[in-house]
GROMACS .gro file of C-alpha atoms in nm:
model
  474
    1MET     CA    1   5.545   3.793   3.176
    2LYS     CA    2   5.788   3.688   3.484
    3ASP     CA    3   6.023   3.536   3.250
    4LYS     CA    4   6.248   3.782   3.082
    5LEU     CA    5   6.299   3.559   2.734
    6PHE     CA    6   6.518   3.779   2.555
    7SER     CA    7   6.827   3.760   2.888
    8ASP     CA    8   6.814   3.394   2.671
    9PHE     CA    9   6.987   3.605   2.339
   10PRO     CA   10   7.302   3.768   2.354
   11VAL     CA   11   7.301   4.144   2.267
   12THR     CA   12   7.341   4.265   1.870
   13THR     CA   13   7.485   4.575   1.796
   14LYS     CA   14   7.468   4.741   1.460
   15GLN     CA   15   7.825   4.662   1.394
   16ASP     CA   16   7.738   4.338   1.467
   17TRP     CA   17   7.463   4.316   1.175
   18ILE     CA   18   7.689   4.559   0.941
   19ASN     CA   19   7.972   4.234   0.958
   20GLN     CA   20   7.636   4.000   0.900
   21ALA     CA   21   7.581   4.212   0.548
   22ILE     CA   22   7.881   4.197   0.405
   23GLN     CA   23   7.958   3.855   0.516
   24GLU     CA   24   7.626   3.747   0.287
   25LEU     CA   25   7.750   4.041   0.089
   26LYS     CA   26   8.029   3.783  -0.024
   27GLY     CA   27   8.360   4.057  -0.163
   28LYS     CA   28   8.087   4.322  -0.221
   29ASP     CA   29   8.144   4.703  -0.035
   30PHE     CA   30   7.860   4.693   0.156
   31GLU     CA   31   7.855   5.135   0.124
   32LYS     CA   32   7.867   5.091  -0.262
   33THR     CA   33   7.514   4.784  -0.257
   34LEU     CA   34   7.350   4.896   0.074
   35VAL     CA   35   7.395   5.271   0.132
   36THR     CA   36   7.146   5.505   0.039
   37LYS     CA   37   7.313   5.817  -0.058
   38THR     CA   38   7.016   6.104  -0.156
   39ARG     CA   39   7.008   6.460  -0.336
   40GLU     CA   40   6.916   6.605  -0.039
   41GLY     CA   41   7.292   6.560  -0.013
   42PHE     CA   42   7.326   6.302   0.315
   43SER     CA   43   7.350   5.934   0.348
   44LEU     CA   44   7.057   5.657   0.399
   45ASP     CA   45   7.153   5.330   0.584
   46PRO     CA   46   6.976   5.014   0.508
   47PHE     CA   47   6.867   4.992   0.843
   48TYR     CA   48   6.816   5.133   1.161
   49THR     CA   49   6.863   5.048   1.563
   50SER     CA   50   6.875   5.219   1.881
   51GLU     CA   51   7.249   5.272   1.849
   52ASP     CA   52   7.075   5.553   1.549
   53PHE     CA   53   6.872   5.705   1.804
   54LYS     CA   54   7.068   5.815   2.037
   55SER     CA   55   7.205   6.110   1.794
   56HIS     CA   56   6.865   6.225   1.715
   57GLU     CA   57   6.714   6.159   2.017
   58TRP     CA   58   6.563   6.608   2.010
   59THR     CA   59   6.321   6.444   1.735
   60LYS     CA   60   6.086   6.243   2.053
   61LYS     CA   61   5.944   6.602   2.178
   62TYR     CA   62   5.796   6.628   1.896
   63GLN     CA   63   5.631   6.309   1.839
   64ASN     CA   64   5.231   6.288   1.891
   65GLN     CA   65   5.229   6.702   1.799
   66VAL     CA   66   5.059   6.628   1.513
   67ASN     CA   67   4.678   6.876   1.619
   68PRO     CA   68   4.515   6.961   1.941
   69LYS     CA   69   4.301   6.665   2.170
   70PRO     CA   70   3.929   6.718   1.971
   71GLU     CA   71   3.696   6.904   2.129
   72ILE     CA   72   3.366   6.657   2.103
   73PRO     CA   73   3.433   6.385   2.358
   74GLY     CA   74   3.489   6.044   2.094
   75ILE     CA   75   3.608   6.185   1.879
   76SER     CA   76   3.932   6.009   1.653
   77PRO     CA   77   4.269   6.131   1.820
   78ARG     CA   78   4.443   6.187   1.431
   79VAL     CA   79   4.176   6.450   1.276
   80TRP     CA   80   4.240   6.577   0.906
   81SER     CA   81   4.004   6.745   0.683
   82ASN     CA   82   3.926   6.638   0.325
   83VAL     CA   83   3.952   6.962   0.099
   84VAL     CA   84   3.803   6.930  -0.234
   85ARG     CA   85   3.920   7.238  -0.467
   86ILE     CA   86   3.624   7.424  -0.647
   87ASP     CA   87   3.748   7.726  -0.901
   88VAL     CA   88   3.505   7.917  -0.909
   89VAL     CA   89   3.391   8.052  -1.308
   90ASP     CA   90   2.942   8.094  -1.197
   91GLU     CA   91   2.807   8.159  -0.826
   92LYS     CA   92   2.506   7.945  -0.841
   93SER     CA   93   2.705   7.632  -1.066
   94ALA     CA   94   2.988   7.683  -0.807
   95ASN     CA   95   2.736   7.621  -0.529
   96ILE     CA   96   2.558   7.268  -0.674
   97GLU     CA   97   2.940   7.180  -0.651
   98ILE     CA   98   2.959   7.222  -0.362
   99LEU     CA   99   2.690   7.133  -0.195
  100GLU     CA  100   2.737   6.718  -0.355
  101VAL     CA  101   3.080   6.731  -0.251
  102LEU     CA  102   3.003   6.801   0.133
  103GLN     CA  103   2.747   6.585   0.139
  104HIS     CA  104   2.918   6.299  -0.057
  105GLY     CA  105   3.296   6.289   0.227
  106ALA     CA  106   3.429   6.637   0.217
  107ASP     CA  107   3.509   6.813   0.492
  108GLY     CA  108   3.686   7.120   0.384
  109LEU     CA  109   3.670   7.357   0.035
  110LEU     CA  110   3.922   7.538  -0.164
  111LEU     CA  111   3.786   7.815  -0.369
  112VAL     CA  112   3.918   7.957  -0.633
  113LEU     CA  113   3.832   8.294  -0.599
  114GLU     CA  114   3.865   8.604  -0.852
  115GLY     CA  115   3.741   8.856  -0.549
  116ASN     CA  116   3.422   8.968  -0.669
  117GLU     CA  117   3.188   8.686  -0.601
  118ASN     CA  118   2.851   8.684  -0.435
  119MET     CA  119   2.964   8.574  -0.090
  120ASP     CA  120   2.591   8.434  -0.034
  121VAL     CA  121   2.457   8.328  -0.344
  122LEU     CA  122   2.848   8.086  -0.383
  123LEU     CA  123   2.810   7.962   0.008
  124GLN     CA  124   2.408   7.944   0.009
  125ASN     CA  125   2.327   7.656   0.261
  126VAL     CA  126   2.645   7.630   0.330
  127LEU     CA  127   2.758   7.618   0.783
  128PRO     CA  128   3.057   7.678   0.785
  129GLN     CA  129   3.048   7.587   1.201
  130TYR     CA  130   3.077   7.240   1.037
  131ILE     CA  131   3.425   7.198   0.762
  132GLN     CA  132   3.705   7.388   0.746
  133LEU     CA  133   3.725   7.673   0.449
  134PHE     CA  134   4.040   7.784   0.240
  135LEU     CA  135   4.019   8.091   0.030
  136CYS     CA  136   4.267   8.077  -0.242
  137PRO     CA  137   4.263   8.404  -0.422
  138LYS     CA  138   4.392   8.455  -0.775
  139LYS     CA  139   4.407   8.874  -0.722
  140ASN     CA  140   4.395   9.080  -0.461
  141PRO     CA  141   4.384   8.903  -0.120
  142ASP     CA  142   4.212   9.137   0.073
  143GLN     CA  143   3.892   9.155  -0.095
  144ALA     CA  144   3.853   8.751  -0.108
  145LEU     CA  145   3.869   8.753   0.295
  146SER     CA  146   3.708   9.063   0.340
  147ALA     CA  147   3.427   8.999   0.151
  148PHE     CA  148   3.393   8.638   0.311
  149PHE     CA  149   3.439   8.818   0.609
  150ASP     CA  150   3.108   9.049   0.586
  151TRP     CA  151   2.965   8.712   0.470
  152ALA     CA  152   3.018   8.600   0.753
  153ASN     CA  153   2.889   8.788   0.968
  154ASP     CA  154   2.606   8.948   0.753
  155ASN     CA  155   2.530   8.595   0.844
  156GLY     CA  156   2.531   8.599   1.221
  157PHE     CA  157   2.794   8.320   1.196
  158GLU     CA  158   2.989   8.315   1.546
  159LYS     CA  159   3.366   8.407   1.456
  160LYS     CA  160   3.530   8.187   1.689
  161GLU     CA  161   3.330   7.879   1.462
  162ILE     CA  162   3.501   8.021   1.153
  163HIS     CA  163   3.816   7.806   1.061
  164GLY     CA  164   4.039   7.767   0.751
  165GLY     CA  165   4.278   8.033   0.620
  166LEU     CA  166   4.399   8.205   0.330
  167LEU     CA  167   4.616   8.028   0.119
  168TRP     CA  168   4.855   8.301  -0.019
  169ASP     CA  169   5.189   8.399   0.026
  170GLY     CA  170   5.315   8.755  -0.085
  171PHE     CA  171   5.681   8.676  -0.163
  172ALA     CA  172   5.604   8.305  -0.335
  173GLN     CA  173   5.361   8.519  -0.546
  174ALA     CA  174   5.630   8.670  -0.614
  175LEU     CA  175   5.743   8.387  -0.816
  176ASN     CA  176   5.543   8.380  -1.074
  177ALA     CA  177   5.396   8.781  -1.094
  178SER     CA  178   5.711   9.049  -0.988
  179ASN     CA  179   5.588   9.219  -0.650
  180ASP     CA  180   5.801   9.485  -0.448
  181LYS     CA  181   5.875   9.396  -0.093
  182GLU     CA  182   5.687   9.645   0.106
  183SER     CA  183   5.344   9.608  -0.065
  184ILE     CA  184   5.365   9.243   0.048
  185LEU     CA  185   5.420   9.340   0.381
  186ASP     CA  186   5.123   9.634   0.330
  187ILE     CA  187   4.879   9.310   0.268
  188VAL     CA  188   5.037   9.084   0.506
  189GLU     CA  189   4.968   9.362   0.796
  190ASN     CA  190   4.598   9.477   0.627
  191LEU     CA  191   4.487   9.095   0.635
  192LEU     CA  192   4.685   8.993   1.019
  193GLU     CA  193   4.429   9.352   1.083
  194LEU     CA  194   4.134   9.194   0.926
  195GLY     CA  195   4.129   8.841   1.122
  196LEU     CA  196   4.215   8.960   1.467
  197PRO     CA  197   3.803   8.909   1.561
  198PHE     CA  198   3.831   8.539   1.370
  199THR     CA  199   4.085   8.398   1.627
  200ARG     CA  200   4.080   8.091   1.448
  201PHE     CA  201   4.081   8.185   1.054
  202LYS     CA  202   4.476   8.276   0.934
  203VAL     CA  203   4.504   8.468   0.678
  204PHE     CA  204   4.847   8.407   0.548
  205SER     CA  205   4.991   8.083   0.428
  206LEU     CA  206   5.400   7.998   0.357
  207ASN     CA  207   5.398   7.797   0.071
  208SER     CA  208   5.702   7.577   0.034
  209ALA     CA  209   5.510   7.396  -0.254
  210ILE     CA  210   5.610   7.631  -0.533
  211TYR     CA  211   5.932   7.497  -0.459
  212HIS     CA  212   5.847   7.146  -0.415
  213ASP     CA  213   5.636   7.124  -0.817
  214ALA     CA  214   5.859   7.342  -1.023
  215GLY     CA  215   6.130   7.063  -0.914
  216GLY     CA  216   6.291   7.124  -0.584
  217SER     CA  217   6.423   6.934  -0.308
  218ALA     CA  218   6.268   6.865   0.013
  219VAL     CA  219   6.572   7.067   0.174
  220GLN     CA  220   6.561   7.335  -0.065
  221GLU     CA  221   6.160   7.401  -0.014
  222MET     CA  222   6.177   7.378   0.316
  223ALA     CA  223   6.502   7.593   0.307
  224PHE     CA  224   6.378   7.891   0.102
  225CYS     CA  225   5.957   7.865   0.227
  226ILE     CA  226   6.138   7.942   0.596
  227SER     CA  227   6.376   8.185   0.501
  228ALA     CA  228   6.110   8.389   0.256
  229PHE     CA  229   5.945   8.376   0.654
  230ILE     CA  230   6.178   8.526   0.811
  231GLU     CA  231   6.179   8.826   0.551
  232LEU     CA  232   5.855   8.855   0.623
  233MET     CA  233   5.920   8.809   1.006
  234ASP     CA  234   6.163   9.145   1.038
  235GLY     CA  235   5.984   9.342   0.797
  236LEU     CA  236   5.668   9.305   0.992
  237THR     CA  237   5.839   9.296   1.311
  238GLU     CA  238   6.059   9.624   1.235
  239ARG     CA  239   5.673   9.768   1.202
  240GLY     CA  240   5.572   9.706   1.519
  241ARG     CA  241   5.354   9.405   1.452
  242ASN     CA  242   5.371   9.135   1.695
  243PRO     CA  243   5.550   8.789   1.629
  244GLN     CA  244   5.299   8.576   1.857
  245GLU     CA  245   5.008   8.736   1.652
  246ILE     CA  246   5.165   8.644   1.346
  247PHE     CA  247   5.269   8.317   1.410
  248GLU     CA  248   4.912   8.240   1.510
  249LYS     CA  249   4.786   8.361   1.218
  250LEU     CA  250   5.018   8.133   0.971
  251LEU     CA  251   4.886   7.816   0.786
  252VAL     CA  252   5.191   7.612   0.621
  253GLU     CA  253   5.106   7.507   0.348
  254CYS     CA  254   5.311   7.185   0.159
  255SER     CA  255   5.304   6.988  -0.109
  256VAL     CA  256   5.372   6.622  -0.093
  257GLY     CA  257   5.559   6.390  -0.339
  258SER     CA  258   5.519   6.023  -0.411
  259ASP     CA  259   5.866   5.964  -0.240
  260TYR     CA  260   5.697   5.815   0.099
  261PHE     CA  261   5.934   5.851   0.411
  262MET     CA  262   6.107   6.097   0.258
  263GLU     CA  263   5.787   6.309   0.232
  264ILE     CA  264   5.683   6.176   0.561
  265ALA     CA  265   5.978   6.307   0.770
  266LYS     CA  266   5.935   6.645   0.535
  267VAL     CA  267   5.599   6.693   0.646
  268ARG     CA  268   5.662   6.663   1.055
  269THR     CA  269   6.031   6.831   0.960
  270LEU     CA  270   5.816   7.187   0.877
  271ARG     CA  271   5.651   7.183   1.196
  272VAL     CA  272   5.979   7.166   1.366
  273LEU     CA  273   6.108   7.402   1.154
  274ILE     CA  274   5.859   7.664   1.234
  275HIS     CA  275   5.838   7.586   1.643
  276GLN     CA  276   6.199   7.653   1.670
  277LEU     CA  277   6.176   7.918   1.462
  278ALA     CA  278   5.975   8.060   1.638
  279ALA     CA  279   6.134   7.991   2.029
  280LEU     CA  280   6.373   8.227   1.830
  281TYR     CA  281   6.108   8.565   1.809
  282GLN     CA  282   6.020   8.420   2.120
  283VAL     CA  283   5.668   8.355   2.085
  284ASN     CA  284   5.535   8.105   2.333
  285LEU     CA  285   5.399   7.810   2.003
  286ALA     CA  286   5.295   7.487   2.047
  287PRO     CA  287   5.379   7.256   1.752
  288GLU     CA  288   5.012   7.085   1.779
  289SER     CA  289   4.912   7.431   1.673
  290ILE     CA  290   5.095   7.529   1.394
  291PHE     CA  291   4.827   7.411   1.083
  292ILE     CA  292   4.948   7.220   0.753
  293PHE     CA  293   4.745   7.220   0.503
  294ALA     CA  294   4.922   6.935   0.191
  295ASN     CA  295   4.871   6.819  -0.146
  296THR     CA  296   4.924   6.564  -0.281
  297SER     CA  297   5.203   6.651  -0.576
  298PHE     CA  298   5.217   6.824  -0.952
  299TRP     CA  299   5.536   6.734  -0.995
  300THR     CA  300   5.476   6.329  -0.968
  301LYS     CA  301   5.199   6.312  -1.196
  302THR     CA  302   5.182   6.182  -1.479
  303THR     CA  303   5.054   6.205  -1.843
  304GLN     CA  304   5.193   5.872  -2.021
  305ASP     CA  305   4.955   5.566  -1.774
  306VAL     CA  306   4.735   5.807  -1.605
  307GLN     CA  307   4.581   5.533  -1.368
  308SER     CA  308   4.890   5.474  -1.182
  309ASN     CA  309   4.854   5.847  -1.078
  310ILE     CA  310   4.538   5.705  -0.827
  311LEU     CA  311   4.858   5.505  -0.623
  312ARG     CA  312   5.066   5.780  -0.636
  313ASN     CA  313   4.786   5.958  -0.510
  314THR     CA  314   4.697   5.758  -0.236
  315THR     CA  315   5.090   5.725  -0.131
  316GLU     CA  316   5.058   6.045  -0.083
  317ALA     CA  317   4.802   6.175   0.066
  318MET     CA  318   4.916   5.842   0.320
  319ALA     CA  319   5.287   6.038   0.385
  320ALA     CA  320   5.093   6.319   0.428
  321ILE     CA  321   4.866   6.202   0.726
  322LEU     CA  322   5.160   6.025   0.885
  323GLY     CA  323   5.337   6.373   0.862
  324GLY     CA  324   5.098   6.541   1.051
  325SER     CA  325   4.923   6.776   0.765
  326ASN     CA  326   4.579   6.920   0.943
  327ALA     CA  327   4.397   6.972   0.614
  328LEU     CA  328   4.441   6.762   0.280
  329HIS     CA  329   4.386   6.792  -0.050
  330VAL     CA  330   4.394   6.550  -0.335
  331LEU     CA  331   4.396   6.588  -0.670
  332ALA     CA  332   4.269   6.453  -0.996
  333HIS     CA  333   4.486   6.202  -1.081
  334ASP     CA  334   4.400   6.301  -1.434
  335VAL     CA  335   4.476   6.742  -1.350
  336ALA     CA  336   4.794   6.670  -1.584
  337LEU     CA  337   4.563   6.711  -1.838
  338GLY     CA  338   4.322   6.978  -1.796
  339ALA     CA  339   4.040   6.965  -1.650
  340PRO     CA  340   4.016   6.665  -1.446
  341ASN     CA  341   3.642   6.532  -1.519
  342GLU     CA  342   3.353   6.419  -1.203
  343PHE     CA  343   3.514   6.036  -1.180
  344SER     CA  344   3.809   6.162  -1.130
  345LYS     CA  345   3.708   6.460  -0.875
  346ARG     CA  346   3.521   6.151  -0.712
  347MET     CA  347   3.833   5.955  -0.680
  348ALA     CA  348   4.061   6.189  -0.540
  349ARG     CA  349   3.765   6.312  -0.259
  350ASN     CA  350   3.753   5.894  -0.198
  351VAL     CA  351   4.118   5.835  -0.090
  352SER     CA  352   4.147   6.052   0.211
  353SER     CA  353   3.748   5.908   0.360
  354ILE     CA  354   3.913   5.592   0.193
  355LEU     CA  355   4.244   5.631   0.438
  356LYS     CA  356   4.013   5.787   0.761
  357GLU     CA  357   3.659   5.537   0.653
  358GLU     CA  358   3.893   5.151   0.569
  359SER     CA  359   4.276   5.199   0.674
  360TYR     CA  360   4.196   5.393   1.025
  361LEU     CA  361   4.469   5.635   1.022
  362ASP     CA  362   4.315   5.850   1.245
  363LYS     CA  363   4.215   5.585   1.533
  364VAL     CA  364   4.622   5.649   1.603
  365LEU     CA  365   4.729   5.953   1.673
  366ASP     CA  366   5.082   5.956   1.593
  367PRO     CA  367   5.198   5.619   1.436
  368VAL     CA  368   5.505   5.655   1.293
  369SER     CA  369   5.605   5.817   1.657
  370GLY     CA  370   5.893   5.612   1.715
  371SER     CA  371   6.059   5.501   1.429
  372TYR     CA  372   6.457   5.512   1.436
  373TYR     CA  373   6.452   5.572   1.035
  374LEU     CA  374   6.167   5.879   1.054
  375ALA     CA  375   6.370   5.979   1.370
  376SER     CA  376   6.718   5.995   1.096
  377LEU     CA  377   6.520   6.158   0.856
  378MET     CA  378   6.406   6.406   1.007
  379SER     CA  379   6.725   6.473   1.173
  380SER     CA  380   6.934   6.502   0.880
  381LEU     CA  381   6.639   6.701   0.639
  382PHE     CA  382   6.655   6.934   1.007
  383TYR     CA  383   7.036   7.013   0.946
  384LYS     CA  384   7.054   7.039   0.633
  385ALA     CA  385   6.771   7.287   0.586
  386LYS     CA  386   6.856   7.490   0.908
  387ASP     CA  387   7.245   7.509   0.709
  388LYS     CA  388   7.128   7.642   0.392
  389ILE     CA  389   6.903   7.906   0.563
  390GLU     CA  390   7.154   8.039   0.806
  391LEU     CA  391   7.432   8.013   0.454
  392LEU     CA  392   7.125   8.253   0.248
  393GLU     CA  393   7.099   8.476   0.617
  394GLN     CA  394   7.481   8.504   0.524
  395LYS     CA  395   7.375   8.612   0.170
  396GLY     CA  396   7.113   8.863   0.305
  397GLY     CA  397   6.835   8.695   0.285
  398TRP     CA  398   6.517   8.547   0.063
  399TRP     CA  399   6.450   8.901  -0.145
  400MET     CA  400   6.792   8.895  -0.234
  401ALA     CA  401   6.824   8.540  -0.371
  402TYR     CA  402   6.522   8.670  -0.530
  403GLN     CA  403   6.609   8.948  -0.679
  404ASN     CA  404   7.004   8.798  -0.829
  405LEU     CA  405   6.777   8.536  -0.939
  406THR     CA  406   7.067   8.273  -0.745
  407LEU     CA  407   6.748   8.102  -0.584
  408GLN     CA  408   6.509   8.047  -0.901
  409LYS     CA  409   6.849   7.938  -1.097
  410GLU     CA  410   6.938   7.691  -0.787
  411ILE     CA  411   6.602   7.534  -0.814
  412LYS     CA  412   6.529   7.477  -1.236
  413ALA     CA  413   6.950   7.345  -1.234
  414THR     CA  414   6.780   7.036  -0.971
  415ARG     CA  415   6.487   7.030  -1.164
  416SER     CA  416   6.681   6.984  -1.483
  417GLU     CA  417   6.803   6.677  -1.287
  418ARG     CA  418   6.557   6.544  -1.193
  419MET     CA  419   6.350   6.502  -1.513
  420LEU     CA  420   6.659   6.396  -1.757
  421ALA     CA  421   6.770   6.141  -1.449
  422LEU     CA  422   6.377   5.975  -1.603
  423VAL     CA  423   6.489   6.038  -1.937
  424THR     CA  424   6.829   5.885  -1.911
  425LYS     CA  425   6.631   5.585  -1.641
  426GLU     CA  426   6.830   5.694  -1.321
  427GLU     CA  427   6.535   5.725  -1.131
  428THR     CA  428   6.165   5.473  -1.253
  429LYS     CA  429   5.865   5.612  -1.270
  430ILE     CA  430   5.613   5.329  -1.397
  431GLY     CA  431   5.421   5.356  -1.701
  432VAL     CA  432   5.686   5.634  -1.850
  433ASN     CA  433   6.044   5.478  -1.860
  434LYS     CA  434   5.969   5.143  -1.755
  435TYR     CA  435   5.658   4.935  -1.774
  436VAL     CA  436   5.596   5.197  -2.085
  437ASN     CA  437   5.227   5.181  -2.306
  438ARG     CA  438   5.366   5.316  -2.667
  439GLU     CA  439   4.974   5.292  -2.731
  440ASP     CA  440   5.003   5.631  -2.451
  441SER     CA  441   5.247   5.799  -2.668
  442ASP     CA  442   5.032   5.988  -2.877
  443ALA     CA  443   4.772   6.072  -2.552
  444VAL     CA  444   4.684   6.436  -2.579
  445PRO     CA  445   4.992   6.597  -2.499
  446GLY     CA  446   4.813   6.766  -2.112
  447ILE     CA  447   4.900   7.114  -1.956
  448LYS     CA  448   5.069   7.306  -2.216
  449ARG     CA  449   5.323   7.439  -2.025
  450MET     CA  450   5.385   7.775  -1.906
  451PRO     CA  451   5.620   8.054  -2.046
  452GLU     CA  452   5.895   8.107  -1.787
  453ASP     CA  453   6.106   8.428  -1.677
  454GLU     CA  454   6.378   8.419  -1.549
  455ASN     CA  455   6.308   8.563  -1.205
  456GLN     CA  456   5.996   8.319  -1.235
  457LEU     CA  457   5.901   7.923  -1.070
  458LYS     CA  458   5.629   7.741  -1.223
  459SER     CA  459   5.483   7.466  -1.152
  460THR     CA  460   5.578   7.148  -1.390
  461ARG     CA  461   5.617   6.760  -1.425
  462GLN     CA  462   5.894   6.509  -1.335
  463SER     CA  463   5.787   6.310  -1.672
  464LEU     CA  464   5.805   6.595  -1.899
  465LEU     CA  465   6.106   6.525  -2.082
  466ALA     CA  466   6.074   6.126  -2.067
  467GLU     CA  467   5.683   6.199  -2.211
  468LYS     CA  468   5.830   6.391  -2.468
  469THR     CA  469   6.065   6.120  -2.602
  470ASN     CA  470   5.832   5.873  -2.539
  471GLN     CA  471   5.605   6.012  -2.815
  472ASN     CA  472   5.933   6.144  -3.048
  473GLN     CA  473   6.009   5.769  -3.016
  474GLY     CA  474   5.646   5.664  -3.098
   0.00000   0.00000   0.00000
């Protein structure tokens, strides 16, 4: 176009837009009416312009840094695996389920293991070179990982073709079952040794999901999980382990909630934090090589108006994908009621497929790249988390906060505030405190909340207290 038509229009600054908004508000306070205060401790403007981006330009280098360029020509630039969870009770029946889901949309498996499974039966006819495999051991991670690698070796699979990782974070585990720091370091060292030949398989994880599903804020979950990783890094490097090796074997696990833009920014900021932490340890790590495994949120699920959880799952899955997750596990929408049924499992599996095949989210590497709003959110989250991490380190680090219970108390205080916000209707949740179906008040109460000691953090749901209130009123 030869004629530059935009030059006919006067330049409009952000202040001009603010002045116009104030005029339209007819005397109402701009800040109180249009600026939102977040639980994370910062403000959200009603709009953003290129002027805002000037102070967040550092985020630009993380645009389009989502996953390595696909090796196969013709593959879409945005790649993530559709992961289905298999709770292994009986190897034969689990194998039937595995083969079924692989034929109907799944290209990743999350195997929940006791550790003594017969892998030959469990993974019969499974070709690991074409999918991603994630192991979630209930007990001994060494035993589960060793059995899996033995299976791969015995069946003659190329070590470099085994993709996936072990979803085990020793410090996160300590928040459920007490363990001592040195024992955790011993296990991670052993996992690193076991995983050396399998260059593309991650052998331990950094779990921020535990803080999210226990009710923590985005800043809390990022700060606490990064602080735990610093604790791990310092312990392992003091034992002589190579920082490069540790970062290369790391998998980041998170849960993604329904606060759409905040959760997109959270996943992106997690990648930034890991990358910048690697630089502090003089590790050369490309941002796109950081592997993020995302779950949709258990915290957001309800037992009332259960079908609304399908919408929540879809919103959360979109946020995870646009945030740059490399593997996506969508929870069944009836997960809060107990064991999911076949329909809900199928619906969960289809969410990722629909977002890929019908919404085309895989056709552009980084669709939200260049958003002034998301750049601002990322920057705010990053600096809030960074400040909190530095404060934690000044007070002795993650392990000290864990031992003196300040970590657990802080998360539980935030949890209580967020639960109460639904009861008082400060926050809205469809089917729980708005458009409530009173017939649901006598519905099955769902999974009973597990007893929680003062040193533990158990997964729970924001709507739990409001649902009980509804049942009492019903």
